Coordinates of C-alpha atoms in Angstrom, one line a residue:
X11 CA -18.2 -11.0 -10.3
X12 CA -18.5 -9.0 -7.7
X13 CA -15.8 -6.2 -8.0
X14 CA -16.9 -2.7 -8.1
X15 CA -14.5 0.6 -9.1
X16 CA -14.3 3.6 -8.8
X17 CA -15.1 5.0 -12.3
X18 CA -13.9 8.8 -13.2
X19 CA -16.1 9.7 -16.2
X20 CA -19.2 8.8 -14.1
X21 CA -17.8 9.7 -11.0
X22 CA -19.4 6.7 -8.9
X23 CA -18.5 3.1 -8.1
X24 CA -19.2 0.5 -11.1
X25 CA -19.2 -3.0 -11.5
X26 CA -16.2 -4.3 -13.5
X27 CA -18.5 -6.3 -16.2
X28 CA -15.9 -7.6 -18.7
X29 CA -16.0 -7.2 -22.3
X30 CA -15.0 -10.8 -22.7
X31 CA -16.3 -12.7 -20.1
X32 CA -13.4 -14.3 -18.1
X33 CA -11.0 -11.9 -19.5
X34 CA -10.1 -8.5 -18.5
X35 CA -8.1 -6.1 -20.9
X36 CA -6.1 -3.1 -19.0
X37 CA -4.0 -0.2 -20.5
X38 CA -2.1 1.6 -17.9
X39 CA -0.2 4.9 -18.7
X40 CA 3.2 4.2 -18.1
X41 CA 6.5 6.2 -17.8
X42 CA 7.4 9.4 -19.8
X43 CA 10.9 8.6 -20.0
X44 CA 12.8 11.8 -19.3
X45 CA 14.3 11.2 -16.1
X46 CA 15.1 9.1 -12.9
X47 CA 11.8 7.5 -11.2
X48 CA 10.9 8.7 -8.2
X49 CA 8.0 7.3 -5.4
X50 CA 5.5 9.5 -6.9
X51 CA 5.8 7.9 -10.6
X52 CA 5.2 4.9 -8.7
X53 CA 2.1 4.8 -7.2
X54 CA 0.0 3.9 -10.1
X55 CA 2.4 0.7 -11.1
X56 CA 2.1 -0.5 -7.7
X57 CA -1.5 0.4 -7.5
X58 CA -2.7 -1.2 -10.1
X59 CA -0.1 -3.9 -9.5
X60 CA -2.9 -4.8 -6.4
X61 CA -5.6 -4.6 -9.5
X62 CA -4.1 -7.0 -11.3
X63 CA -3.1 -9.2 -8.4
X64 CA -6.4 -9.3 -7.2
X65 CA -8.3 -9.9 -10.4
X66 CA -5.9 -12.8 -10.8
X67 CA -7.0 -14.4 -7.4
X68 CA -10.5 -14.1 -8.6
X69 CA -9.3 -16.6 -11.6
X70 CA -9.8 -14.0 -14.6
X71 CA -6.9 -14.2 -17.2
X72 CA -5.4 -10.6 -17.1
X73 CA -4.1 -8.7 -20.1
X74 CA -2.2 -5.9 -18.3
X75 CA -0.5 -3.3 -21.6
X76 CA 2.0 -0.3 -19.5
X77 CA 3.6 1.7 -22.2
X78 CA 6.6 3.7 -22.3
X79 CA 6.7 7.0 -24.3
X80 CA 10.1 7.2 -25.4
X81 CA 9.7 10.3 -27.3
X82 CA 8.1 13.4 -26.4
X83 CA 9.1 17.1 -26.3
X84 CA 10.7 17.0 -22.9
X85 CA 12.8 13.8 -23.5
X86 CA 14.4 15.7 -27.1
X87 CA 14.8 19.3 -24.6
X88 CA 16.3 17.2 -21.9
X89 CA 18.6 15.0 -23.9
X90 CA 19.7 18.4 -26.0
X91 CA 20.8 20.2 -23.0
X92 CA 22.7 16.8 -21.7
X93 CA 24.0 16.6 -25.0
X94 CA 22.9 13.1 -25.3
X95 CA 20.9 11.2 -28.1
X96 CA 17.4 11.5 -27.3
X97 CA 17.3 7.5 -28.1
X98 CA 19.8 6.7 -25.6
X99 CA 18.3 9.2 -22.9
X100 CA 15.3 7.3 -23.4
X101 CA 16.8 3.9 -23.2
X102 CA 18.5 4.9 -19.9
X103 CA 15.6 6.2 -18.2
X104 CA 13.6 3.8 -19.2
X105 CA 16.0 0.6 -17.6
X106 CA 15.9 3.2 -14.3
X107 CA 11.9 2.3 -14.1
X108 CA 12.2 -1.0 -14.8
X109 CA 14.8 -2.0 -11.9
X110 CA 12.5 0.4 -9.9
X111 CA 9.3 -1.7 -10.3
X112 CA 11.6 -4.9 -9.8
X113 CA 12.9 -3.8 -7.0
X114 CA 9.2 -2.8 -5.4
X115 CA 7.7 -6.2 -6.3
X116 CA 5.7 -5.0 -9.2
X117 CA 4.8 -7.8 -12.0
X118 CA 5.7 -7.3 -15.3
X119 CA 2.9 -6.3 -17.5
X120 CA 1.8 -8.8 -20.5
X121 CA 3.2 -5.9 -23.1
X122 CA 5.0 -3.0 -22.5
X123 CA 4.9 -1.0 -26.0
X124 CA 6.9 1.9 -26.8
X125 CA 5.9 4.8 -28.9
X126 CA 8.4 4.7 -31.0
X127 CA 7.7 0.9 -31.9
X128 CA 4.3 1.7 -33.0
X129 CA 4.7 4.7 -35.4
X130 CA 2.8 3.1 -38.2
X131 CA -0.3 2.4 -35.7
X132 CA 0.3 6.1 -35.1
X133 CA -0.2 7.4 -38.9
X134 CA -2.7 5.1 -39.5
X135 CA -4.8 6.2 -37.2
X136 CA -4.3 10.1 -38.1
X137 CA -5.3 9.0 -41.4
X138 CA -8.5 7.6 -40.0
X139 CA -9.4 10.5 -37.9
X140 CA -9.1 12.9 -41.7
X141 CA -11.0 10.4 -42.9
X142 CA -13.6 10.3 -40.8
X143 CA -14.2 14.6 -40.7
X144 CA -12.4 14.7 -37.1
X145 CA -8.7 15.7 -38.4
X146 CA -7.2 18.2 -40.8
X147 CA -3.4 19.2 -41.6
X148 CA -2.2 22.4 -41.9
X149 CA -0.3 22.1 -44.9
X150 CA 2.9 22.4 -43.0
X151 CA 3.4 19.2 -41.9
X152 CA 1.2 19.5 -38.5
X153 CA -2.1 17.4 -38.0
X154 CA -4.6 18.5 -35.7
X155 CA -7.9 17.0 -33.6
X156 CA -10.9 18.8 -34.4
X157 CA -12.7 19.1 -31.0
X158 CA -15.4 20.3 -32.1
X159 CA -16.3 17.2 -34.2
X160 CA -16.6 15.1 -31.0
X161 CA -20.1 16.0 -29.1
X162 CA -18.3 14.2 -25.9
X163 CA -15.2 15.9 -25.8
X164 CA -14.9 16.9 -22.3
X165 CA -17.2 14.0 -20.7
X166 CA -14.7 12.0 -18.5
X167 CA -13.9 15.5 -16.4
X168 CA -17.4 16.9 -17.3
X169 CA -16.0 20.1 -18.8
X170 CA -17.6 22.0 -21.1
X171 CA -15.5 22.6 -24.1
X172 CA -16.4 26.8 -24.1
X173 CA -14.7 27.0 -21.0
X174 CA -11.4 25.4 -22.1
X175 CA -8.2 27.6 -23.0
X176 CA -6.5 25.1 -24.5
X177 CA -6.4 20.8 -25.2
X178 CA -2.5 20.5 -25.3
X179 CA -0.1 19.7 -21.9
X180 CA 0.7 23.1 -20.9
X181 CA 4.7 21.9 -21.0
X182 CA 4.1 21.1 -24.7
X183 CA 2.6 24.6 -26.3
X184 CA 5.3 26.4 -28.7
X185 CA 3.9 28.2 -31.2
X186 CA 5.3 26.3 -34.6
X187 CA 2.7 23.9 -33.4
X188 CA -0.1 26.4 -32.6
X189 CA 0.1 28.0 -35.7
X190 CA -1.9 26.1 -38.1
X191 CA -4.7 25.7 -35.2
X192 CA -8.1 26.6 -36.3
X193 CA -9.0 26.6 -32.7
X194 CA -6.7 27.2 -30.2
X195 CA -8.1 23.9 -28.4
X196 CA -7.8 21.7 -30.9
X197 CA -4.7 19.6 -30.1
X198 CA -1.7 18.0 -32.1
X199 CA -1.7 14.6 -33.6
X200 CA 1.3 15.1 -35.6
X201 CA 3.8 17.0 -35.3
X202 CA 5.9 18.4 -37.9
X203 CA 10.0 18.1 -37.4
X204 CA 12.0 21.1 -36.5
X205 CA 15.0 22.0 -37.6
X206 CA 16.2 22.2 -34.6
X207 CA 15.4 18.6 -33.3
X208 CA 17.3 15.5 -35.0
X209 CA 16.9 14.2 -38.0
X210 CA 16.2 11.2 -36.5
X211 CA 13.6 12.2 -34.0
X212 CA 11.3 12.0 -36.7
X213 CA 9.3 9.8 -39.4
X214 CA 8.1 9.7 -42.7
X215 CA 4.0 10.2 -42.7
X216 CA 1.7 11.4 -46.3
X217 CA 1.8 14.7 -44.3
X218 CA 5.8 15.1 -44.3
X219 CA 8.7 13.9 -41.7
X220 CA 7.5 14.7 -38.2
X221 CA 6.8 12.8 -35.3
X222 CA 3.3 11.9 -33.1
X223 CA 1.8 14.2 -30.6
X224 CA 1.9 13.1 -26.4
X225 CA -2.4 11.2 -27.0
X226 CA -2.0 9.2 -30.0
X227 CA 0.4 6.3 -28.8
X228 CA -2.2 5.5 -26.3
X229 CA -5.1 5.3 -28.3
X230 CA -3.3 3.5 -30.9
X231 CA -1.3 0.9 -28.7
X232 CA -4.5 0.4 -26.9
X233 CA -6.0 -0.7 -29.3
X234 CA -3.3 -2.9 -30.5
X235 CA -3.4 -5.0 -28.2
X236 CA -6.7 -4.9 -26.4
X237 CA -9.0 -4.2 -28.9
X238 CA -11.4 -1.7 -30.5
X239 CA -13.2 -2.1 -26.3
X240 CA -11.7 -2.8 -23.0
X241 CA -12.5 -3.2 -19.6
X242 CA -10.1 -0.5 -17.6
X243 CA -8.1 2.2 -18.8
X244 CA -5.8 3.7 -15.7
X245 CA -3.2 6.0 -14.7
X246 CA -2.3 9.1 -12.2
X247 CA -5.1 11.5 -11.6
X248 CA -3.2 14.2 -13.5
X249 CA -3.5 12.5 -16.1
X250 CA -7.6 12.9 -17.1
X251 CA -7.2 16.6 -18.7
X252 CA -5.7 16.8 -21.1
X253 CA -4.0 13.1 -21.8
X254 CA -7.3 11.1 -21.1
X255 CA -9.7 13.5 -23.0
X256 CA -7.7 13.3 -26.2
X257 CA -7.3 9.6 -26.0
X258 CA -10.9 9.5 -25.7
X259 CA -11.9 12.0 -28.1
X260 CA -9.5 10.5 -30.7
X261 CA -10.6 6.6 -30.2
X262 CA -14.1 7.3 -30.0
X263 CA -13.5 9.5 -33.4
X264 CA -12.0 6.5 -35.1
X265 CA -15.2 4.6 -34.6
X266 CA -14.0 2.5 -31.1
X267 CA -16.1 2.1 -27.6
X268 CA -12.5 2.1 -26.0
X269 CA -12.0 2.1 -22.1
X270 CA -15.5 0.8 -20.3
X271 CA -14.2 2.3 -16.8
X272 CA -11.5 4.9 -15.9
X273 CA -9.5 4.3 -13.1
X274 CA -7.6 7.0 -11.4
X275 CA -4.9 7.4 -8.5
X276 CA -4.5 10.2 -6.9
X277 CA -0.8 11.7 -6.1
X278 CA 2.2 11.3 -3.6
X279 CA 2.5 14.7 -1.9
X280 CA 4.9 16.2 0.0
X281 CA 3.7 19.2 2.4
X282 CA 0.4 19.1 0.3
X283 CA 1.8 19.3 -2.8
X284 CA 2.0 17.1 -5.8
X285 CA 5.7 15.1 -5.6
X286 CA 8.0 16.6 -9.3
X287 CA 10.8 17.3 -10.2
X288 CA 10.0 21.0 -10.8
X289 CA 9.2 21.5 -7.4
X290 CA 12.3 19.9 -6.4
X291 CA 10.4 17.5 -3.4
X292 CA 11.0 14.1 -5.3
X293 CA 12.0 10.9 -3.5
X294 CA 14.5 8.5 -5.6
X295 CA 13.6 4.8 -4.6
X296 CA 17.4 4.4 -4.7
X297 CA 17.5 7.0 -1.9
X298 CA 15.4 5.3 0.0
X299 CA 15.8 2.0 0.0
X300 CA 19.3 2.5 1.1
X301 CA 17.9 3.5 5.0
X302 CA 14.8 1.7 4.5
X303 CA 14.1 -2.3 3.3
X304 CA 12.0 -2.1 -0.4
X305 CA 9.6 -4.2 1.4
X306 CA 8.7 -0.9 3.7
X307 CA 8.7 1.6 0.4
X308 CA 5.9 -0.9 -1.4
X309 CA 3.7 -0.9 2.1
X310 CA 3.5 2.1 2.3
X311 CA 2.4 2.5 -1.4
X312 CA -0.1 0.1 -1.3
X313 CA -1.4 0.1 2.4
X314 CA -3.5 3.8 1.6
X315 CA -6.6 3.6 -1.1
X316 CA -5.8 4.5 -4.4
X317 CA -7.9 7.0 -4.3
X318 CA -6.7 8.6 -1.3
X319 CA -3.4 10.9 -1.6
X320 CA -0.1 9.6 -0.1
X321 CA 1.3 12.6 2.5
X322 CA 5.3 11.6 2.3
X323 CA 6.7 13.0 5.5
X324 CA 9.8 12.0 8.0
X325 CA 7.4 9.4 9.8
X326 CA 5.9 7.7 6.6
X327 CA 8.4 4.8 6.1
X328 CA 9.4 4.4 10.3
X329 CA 5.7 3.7 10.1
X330 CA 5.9 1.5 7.4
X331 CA 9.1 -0.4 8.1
X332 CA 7.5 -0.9 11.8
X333 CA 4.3 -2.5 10.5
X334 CA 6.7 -4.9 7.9
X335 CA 8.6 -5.8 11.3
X336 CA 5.2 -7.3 12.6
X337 CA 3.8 -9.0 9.7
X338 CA 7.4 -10.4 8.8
X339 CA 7.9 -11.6 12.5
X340 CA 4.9 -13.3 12.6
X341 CA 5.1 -15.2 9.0
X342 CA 8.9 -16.2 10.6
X343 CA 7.9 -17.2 14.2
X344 CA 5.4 -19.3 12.4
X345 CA 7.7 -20.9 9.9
X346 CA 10.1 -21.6 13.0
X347 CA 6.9 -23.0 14.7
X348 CA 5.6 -25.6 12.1
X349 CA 7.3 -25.0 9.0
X350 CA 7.0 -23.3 5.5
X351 CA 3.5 -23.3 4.5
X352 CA 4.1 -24.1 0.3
X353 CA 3.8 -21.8 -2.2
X354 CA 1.5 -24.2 -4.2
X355 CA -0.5 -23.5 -0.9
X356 CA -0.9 -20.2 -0.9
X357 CA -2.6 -19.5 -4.3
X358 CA -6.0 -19.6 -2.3
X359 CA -8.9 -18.6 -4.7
X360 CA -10.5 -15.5 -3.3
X361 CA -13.6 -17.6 -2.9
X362 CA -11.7 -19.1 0.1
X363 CA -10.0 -16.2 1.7
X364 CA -11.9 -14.3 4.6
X365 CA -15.3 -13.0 3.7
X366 CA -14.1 -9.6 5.2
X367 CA -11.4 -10.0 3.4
X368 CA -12.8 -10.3 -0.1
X369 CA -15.8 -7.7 0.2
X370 CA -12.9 -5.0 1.2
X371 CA -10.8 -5.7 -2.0
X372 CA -14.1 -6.0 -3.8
X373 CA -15.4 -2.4 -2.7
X374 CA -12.7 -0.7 -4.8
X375 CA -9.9 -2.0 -3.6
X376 CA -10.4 -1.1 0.3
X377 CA -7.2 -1.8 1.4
X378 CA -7.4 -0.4 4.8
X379 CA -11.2 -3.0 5.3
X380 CA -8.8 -5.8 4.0
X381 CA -5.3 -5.0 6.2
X382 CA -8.0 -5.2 9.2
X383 CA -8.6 -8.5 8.4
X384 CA -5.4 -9.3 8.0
X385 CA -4.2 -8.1 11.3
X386 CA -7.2 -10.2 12.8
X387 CA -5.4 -13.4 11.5
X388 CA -2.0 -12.0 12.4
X389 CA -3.1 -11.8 15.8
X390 CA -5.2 -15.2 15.8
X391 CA -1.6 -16.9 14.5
X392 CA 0.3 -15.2 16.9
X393 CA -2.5 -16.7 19.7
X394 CA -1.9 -20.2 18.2
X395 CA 1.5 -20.2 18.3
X396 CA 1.7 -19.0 22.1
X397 CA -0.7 -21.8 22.7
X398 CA 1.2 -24.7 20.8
X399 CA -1.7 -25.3 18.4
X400 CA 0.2 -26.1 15.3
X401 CA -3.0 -26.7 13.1
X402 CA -4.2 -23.3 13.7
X403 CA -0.6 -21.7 13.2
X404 CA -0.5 -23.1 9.6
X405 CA -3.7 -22.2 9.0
X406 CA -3.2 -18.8 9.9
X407 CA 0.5 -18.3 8.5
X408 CA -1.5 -19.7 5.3
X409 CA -4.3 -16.9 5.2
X410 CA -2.2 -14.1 6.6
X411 CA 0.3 -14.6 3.4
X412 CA -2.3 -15.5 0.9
X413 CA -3.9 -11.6 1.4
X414 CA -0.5 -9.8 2.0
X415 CA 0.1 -12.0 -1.6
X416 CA -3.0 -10.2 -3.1
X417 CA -0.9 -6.3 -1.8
X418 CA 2.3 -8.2 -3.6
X419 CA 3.6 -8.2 0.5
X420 CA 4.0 -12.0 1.3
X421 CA 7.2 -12.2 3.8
X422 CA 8.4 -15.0 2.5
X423 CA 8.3 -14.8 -1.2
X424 CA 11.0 -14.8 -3.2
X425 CA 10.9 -11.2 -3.9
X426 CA 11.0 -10.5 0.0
X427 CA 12.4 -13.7 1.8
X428 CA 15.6 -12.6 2.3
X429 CA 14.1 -10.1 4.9
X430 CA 13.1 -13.2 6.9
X431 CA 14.8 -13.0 10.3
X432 CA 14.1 -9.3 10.4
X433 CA 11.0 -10.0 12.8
X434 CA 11.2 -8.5 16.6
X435 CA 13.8 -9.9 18.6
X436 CA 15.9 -7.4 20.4
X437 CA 18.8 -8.9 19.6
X438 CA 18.5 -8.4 15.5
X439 CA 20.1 -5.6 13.9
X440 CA 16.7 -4.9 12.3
X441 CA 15.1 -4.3 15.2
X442 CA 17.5 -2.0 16.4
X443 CA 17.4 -0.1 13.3
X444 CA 13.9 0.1 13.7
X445 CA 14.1 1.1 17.8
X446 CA 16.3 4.2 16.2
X447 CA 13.4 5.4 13.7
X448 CA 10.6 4.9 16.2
X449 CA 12.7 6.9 19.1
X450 CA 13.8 9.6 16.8
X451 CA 9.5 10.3 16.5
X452 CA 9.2 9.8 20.5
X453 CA 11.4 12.6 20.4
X454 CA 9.8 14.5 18.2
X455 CA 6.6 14.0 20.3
X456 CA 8.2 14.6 23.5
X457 CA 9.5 18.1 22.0
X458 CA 6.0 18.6 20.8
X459 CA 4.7 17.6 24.7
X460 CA 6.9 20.1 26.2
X461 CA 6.0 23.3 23.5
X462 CA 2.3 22.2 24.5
X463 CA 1.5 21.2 20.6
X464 CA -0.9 18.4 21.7
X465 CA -2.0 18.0 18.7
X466 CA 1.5 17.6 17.0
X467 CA 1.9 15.1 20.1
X468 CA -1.3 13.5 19.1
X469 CA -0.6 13.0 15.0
X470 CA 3.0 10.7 16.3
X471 CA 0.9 8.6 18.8
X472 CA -1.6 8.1 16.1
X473 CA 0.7 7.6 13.3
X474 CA 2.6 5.2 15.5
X475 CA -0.3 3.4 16.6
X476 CA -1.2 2.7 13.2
X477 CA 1.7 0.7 12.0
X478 CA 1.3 -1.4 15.0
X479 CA 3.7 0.7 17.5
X480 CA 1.9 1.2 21.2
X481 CA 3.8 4.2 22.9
X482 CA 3.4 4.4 26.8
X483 CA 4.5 7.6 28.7
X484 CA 6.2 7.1 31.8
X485 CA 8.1 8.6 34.7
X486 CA 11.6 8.1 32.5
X487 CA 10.1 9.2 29.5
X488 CA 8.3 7.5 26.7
X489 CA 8.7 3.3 25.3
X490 CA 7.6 1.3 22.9
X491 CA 6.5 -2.2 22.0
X492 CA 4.5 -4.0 18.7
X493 CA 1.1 -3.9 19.8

């Protein structure tokens, strides 16, 4: 195998050597369910929805575990001031992200655990960790990591545990659970239950009723399913301090290698700053999809590294919508040309797609290396079928959806088909929708022309020209046309 990735702890590119050859075992941190999903929350499921999707073409069997935590201290304080059961808060929030991914083309995982489904995983492992001289209780119900009995604490964001404040999520420090701290950065592994949280917000465990801290469903669901060592352990880059450290700190105490690589995304931003709820800058995929096709949300999530953050702005899905118009056009003008090239057909081993191609997806998922590739074929097939050659246009209708496959993109899947007949006449409503996005940023750009902001100017012409949009000026202003 060939596929290297970015690893976190080490900070440099890594070849993904499975534990089990042929195999590869994933644990993605999934939703916190406390509230509608928005775009942000969804750039790691889609992200490494291209992981898996890609590891798949390379013929490795995927076990892919996204969990839900369905019980945490903001889901009880947000279902309390709704006046809801935290259970059924949960339960909502959580069928939200689900019709979310569906409706962005993401592929279910192989599990999706809860929390609260794995509570005897949970104590167990709390009872390892006393065990094993890394744990103590308080004698008021509360459990608590030792950091100090971990000589790696700290390694995956090389931080040095003297110049820590604290281990816990800031959002989750009240001081019943501070209190029996024998270091302030030693963090909760069991919490005990408050009287003023529900009775049934809580469990039985040998150190009274309580409930698990935020870290120990991961370590413990992890392991669970993939083992006491697997190949990638992944999630939002917000997530390495604290969530990632304790996880770490807590398998590695119970005696288990754990993740071999750590594979980060970075953030959806909006005017540079991380996209939440607090901030009020979130973007509801319901919200969007209803001026914008889901096809044009998921490109552009998945046409920008992982690593690389996503700047949301006015021109981000007229951009993306635009370059869906081209790549949908083609796959239709080449269906109308020689037919529907089979599904069967498409499932193209990667040792058969374009050598570009493969050695972009293989360098850490370079998804901007393998979309130019993919616009090379587009406009090959687009040359073929001007020309009549119909060998050539099913060959190329073939490649082009095969890769936009591997970015879960292929026009005419079933999750996207019924877009077909969007492509670029001037006569489909699509394109005229489209026409009204991309003038609205001429005009922007002419405004920015005649207040001499050439730079402003610049960014639209750029922005445009990326998603396949060629602006020229003329004497009656500004047009356009897919390049």
């Amino acid at each position: 195998m060939t596929l290297h990735l970015h690893d976190s702890k080490t900070a440099r590119l890594q070849p993904l050597i499975p534990v089990n050859p042929g195999r590869v075992g994933i644990y993605l941190c999934g939703a916190t369910v406390q509230g509608s999903p928005h775009v942000g929350h969804l750039r790691a499921a889609v992200s490494f929805d291209t992981l898996v999707r890609w590891l798949l073409r390379q013929g490795l069997e995927v076990t892919y575990v996204r969990n839900v935590t369905d019980i945490d201290d903001k889901i009880l304080a947000k279902s309390a001031e709704a006046g809801a059961d935290w259970w059924a808060w949960a339960y909502r929030f959580e069928r939200e992200f689900t019709g979310a991914y569906d409706t962005l083309g993401v592929l279910p995982p192989t599990y999706e655990p809860r929390a609260t489904g794995h509570i005897p995983d949970q104590i167990e492992l709390v009872r390892r960790l006393i065990e094993r001289g890394h744990a103590y209780d308080d004698g008021c119900g509360n459990v608590y990591f030792d950091v100090h009995s971990q000589p790696d604490y700290g390694s995956i964001t090389r931080q040095r545990l003297v110049d820590m404040r604290t281990t816990e999520d800031e959002a989750q420090i009240d001081a019943a659970v501070e209190a029996g701290k024998r270091d302030p950065r030693d963090f909760a592994l069991w919490k005990a239950r408050k009287d003023s949280e529900p009775e049934t917000a809580s469990w039985e465990s040998p150190w009274g009723r309580g409930r698990p801290g935020w870290h120990l469903e991961c370590s413990a669901m992890s392991r669970r399913y993939l083992g006491d060592e697997f190949d990638i352990h992944g999630g939002g880059i917000d997530l390495r301090f604290p969530h990632h450290e304790n996880e770490q700190a807590q398998s590695h105490g119970a005696g288990w290698e754990f993740a071999r690589l750590w594979v980060h995304n970075a953030w959806v931003t909006t005017k540079g700053e991380k996209m939440s709820k607090s901030l009020g800058n979130v973007l509801s995929i319901g919200a969007l999809t209803r001026d914008f096709p889901a096809a044009a949300v998921r490109w552009a999530l998945s046409t920008v590294h992982h690593r690389s953050a996503i700047e949301w702005g006015p021109e981000t899905l007229p951009a993306a919508a635009a370059a869906w118009v081209k790549f949908s056009g083609f796959v239709e003008r080449a269906i109308d040309a020689v037919g529907e090239v089979p599904v069967e057909d498409l499932a193209v081993p990667a040792s058969e797609l374009p050598g570009g191609f493969v050695s972009a997806m293989d360098d850490d998922l370079n998804v901007a290396g393998a979309l130019a590739v993919i616009h090379e074929h587009l406009k090959r097939g687009n040359t073929a079928i001007d020309e009549g050659d119909a060998a050539a246009v099913k060959r190329e209708q073939m490649l082009v959806r095969s890769m936009l496959d591997v970015l879960g993109l292929d026009p005419a899947s079933q999750q996207w088909r019924s877009g077909l007949g969007a492509g670029a006449g001037a006569d489909s409503s699509e394109h005229e929708a489209l026409d009204a996005l991309v003038q609205a940023l001429i005009s922007e750009r002419a405004q920015a022309r005649a207040s001499k902001d050439w730079a402003r100017a610049d960014e639209l012409r750029d922005r445009l020209a990326a998603a396949g949009i060629a602006v020229a000026d003329g004497r009656d202003g500004a047009s356009w046309k897919l390049a």
